[in-house]
Short mmCIF file of C-alpha atoms and ligand atoms in Angstrom, two decimals:
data_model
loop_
_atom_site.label_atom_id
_atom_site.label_comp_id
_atom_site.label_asym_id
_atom_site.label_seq_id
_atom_site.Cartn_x
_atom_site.Cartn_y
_atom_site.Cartn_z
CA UNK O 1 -14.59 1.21 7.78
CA UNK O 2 -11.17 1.53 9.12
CA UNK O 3 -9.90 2.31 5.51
CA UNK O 4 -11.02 6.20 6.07
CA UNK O 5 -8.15 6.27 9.23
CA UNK O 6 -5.65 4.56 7.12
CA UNK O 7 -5.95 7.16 3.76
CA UNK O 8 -5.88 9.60 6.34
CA UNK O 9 -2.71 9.18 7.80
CA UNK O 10 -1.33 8.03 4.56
CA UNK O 11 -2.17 11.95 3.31
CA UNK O 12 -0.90 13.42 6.47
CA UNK O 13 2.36 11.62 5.39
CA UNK O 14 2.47 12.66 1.44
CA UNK O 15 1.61 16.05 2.79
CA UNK O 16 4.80 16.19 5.27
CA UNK O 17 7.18 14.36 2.59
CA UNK O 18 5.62 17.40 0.60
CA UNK O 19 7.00 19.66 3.11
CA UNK O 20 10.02 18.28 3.81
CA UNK O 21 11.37 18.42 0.07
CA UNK O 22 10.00 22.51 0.10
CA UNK O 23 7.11 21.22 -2.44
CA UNK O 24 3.80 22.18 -2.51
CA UNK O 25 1.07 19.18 -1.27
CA UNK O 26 -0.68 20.58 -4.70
CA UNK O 27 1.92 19.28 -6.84
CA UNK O 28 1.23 16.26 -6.06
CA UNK O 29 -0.06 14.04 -8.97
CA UNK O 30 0.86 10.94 -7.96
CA UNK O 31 0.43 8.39 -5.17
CA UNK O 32 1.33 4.53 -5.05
CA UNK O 33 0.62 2.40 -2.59
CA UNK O 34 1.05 -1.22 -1.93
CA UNK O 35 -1.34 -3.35 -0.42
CA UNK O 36 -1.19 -7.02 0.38
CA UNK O 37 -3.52 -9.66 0.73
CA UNK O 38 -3.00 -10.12 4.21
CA UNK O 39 -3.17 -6.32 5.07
CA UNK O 40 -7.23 -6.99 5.84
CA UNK O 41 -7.96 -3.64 3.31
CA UNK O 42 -9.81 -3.40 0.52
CA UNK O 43 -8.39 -1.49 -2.32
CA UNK O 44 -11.80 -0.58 -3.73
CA UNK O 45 -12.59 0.63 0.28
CA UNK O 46 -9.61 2.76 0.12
CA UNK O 47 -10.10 4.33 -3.64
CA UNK O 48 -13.13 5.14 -2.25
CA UNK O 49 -12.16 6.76 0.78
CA UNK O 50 -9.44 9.16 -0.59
CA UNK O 51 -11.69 10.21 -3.06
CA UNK O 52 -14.14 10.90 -0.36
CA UNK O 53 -10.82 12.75 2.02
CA UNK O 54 -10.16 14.57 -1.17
CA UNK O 55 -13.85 16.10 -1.49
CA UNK O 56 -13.89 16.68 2.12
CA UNK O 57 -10.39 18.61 2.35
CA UNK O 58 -10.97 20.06 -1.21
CA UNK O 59 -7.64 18.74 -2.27
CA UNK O 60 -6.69 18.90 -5.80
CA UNK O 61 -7.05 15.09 -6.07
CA UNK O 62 -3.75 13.27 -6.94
CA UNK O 63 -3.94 9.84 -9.06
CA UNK O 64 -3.74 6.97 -6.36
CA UNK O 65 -2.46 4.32 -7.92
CA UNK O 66 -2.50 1.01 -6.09
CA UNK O 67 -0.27 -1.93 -6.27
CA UNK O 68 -1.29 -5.36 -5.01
CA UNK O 69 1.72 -7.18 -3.33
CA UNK O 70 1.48 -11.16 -3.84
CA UNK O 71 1.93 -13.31 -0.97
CA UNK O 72 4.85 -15.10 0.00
CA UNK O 73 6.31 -17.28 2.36
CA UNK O 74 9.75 -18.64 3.55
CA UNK O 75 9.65 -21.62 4.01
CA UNK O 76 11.24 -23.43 7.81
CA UNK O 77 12.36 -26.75 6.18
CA UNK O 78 14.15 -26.27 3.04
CA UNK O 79 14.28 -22.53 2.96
CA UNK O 80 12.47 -21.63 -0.57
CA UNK O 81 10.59 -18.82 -1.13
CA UNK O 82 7.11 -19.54 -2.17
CA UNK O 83 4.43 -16.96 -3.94
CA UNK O 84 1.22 -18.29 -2.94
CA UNK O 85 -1.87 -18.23 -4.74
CA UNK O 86 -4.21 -19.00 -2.05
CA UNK O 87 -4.65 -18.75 1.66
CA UNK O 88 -2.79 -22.70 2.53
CA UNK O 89 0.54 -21.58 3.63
CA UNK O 90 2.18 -24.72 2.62
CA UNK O 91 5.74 -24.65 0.80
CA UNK O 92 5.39 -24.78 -2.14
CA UNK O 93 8.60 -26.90 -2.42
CA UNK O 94 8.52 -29.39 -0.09
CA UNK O 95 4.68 -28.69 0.98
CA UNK O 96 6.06 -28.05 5.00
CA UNK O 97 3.47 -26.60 6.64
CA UNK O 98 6.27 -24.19 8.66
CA UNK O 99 6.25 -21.08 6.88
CA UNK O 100 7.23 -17.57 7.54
CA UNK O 101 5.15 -14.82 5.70
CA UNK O 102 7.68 -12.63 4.19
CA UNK O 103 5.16 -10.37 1.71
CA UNK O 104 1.89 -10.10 2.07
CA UNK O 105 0.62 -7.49 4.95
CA UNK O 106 1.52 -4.58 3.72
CA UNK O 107 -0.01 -1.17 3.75
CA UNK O 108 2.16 1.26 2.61
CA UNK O 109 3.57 4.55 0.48
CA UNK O 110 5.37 3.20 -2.39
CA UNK O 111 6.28 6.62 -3.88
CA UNK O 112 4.90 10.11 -4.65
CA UNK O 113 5.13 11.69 -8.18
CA UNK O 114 5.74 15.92 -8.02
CA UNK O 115 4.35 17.52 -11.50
CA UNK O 116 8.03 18.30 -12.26
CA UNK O 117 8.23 14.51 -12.89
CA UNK O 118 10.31 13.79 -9.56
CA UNK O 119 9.58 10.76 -8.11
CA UNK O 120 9.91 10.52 -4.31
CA UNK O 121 10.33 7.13 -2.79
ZN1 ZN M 1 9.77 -26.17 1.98
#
């Protein structure tokens, strides 16, 4: 399961925004991340899988809080953005069949919470 790389590296980087704003990894209580439908990762997967890193490491386990990102195209033809609910990519304008995804892959750090209630993006 390719989730346990991806939490991995998504603590190394908490830990070195951490660092780099002289805070302590430990105050962290907060991570979001966003994760699309396209992204090929299962949320459940990767709750499971920090709160397996966090055992491991013995971290003091932040709240991960995950946010699904919809997905959306551009459309080629007449240029409107579409959310779609399913996998057709079709406009959802003109039904064109030439679209660009524009949201939808993503795996990534949204923001980090600090317990003195800053909020790093
Ligand atoms: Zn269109």
């Amino acid at each position: 399961m390719h989730e346990i790389s991806l939490v991995r590296s998504l603590v190394r980087q908490v830990d070195q925004i951490a660092t780099d704003h002289d805070a302590n990894a430990d105050a962290v209580q907060d991570i979001t991340i966003e994760i699309g439908p396209l992204s090929g990762v299962e949320p459940e997967l990767v709750r499971m899988a920090y709160d397996q890193l966090c055992n491991q490491e013995r971290r003091p386990p932040a709240t991960l809080t995950i946010e699904l990102s919809s997905l959306q195209v551009s459309c080629l033809d007449c240029e409107s953005d579409t959310e779609l609910q399913d996998f057709t990519f079709r406009c959802g304008q003109c039904h064109s069949g030439r679209v660009r995804v524009i949201s939808g892959d993503e795996f990534r750090l949204l923001s980090i919470t600090f317990e003195e209630g800053a909020t790093l993006a």
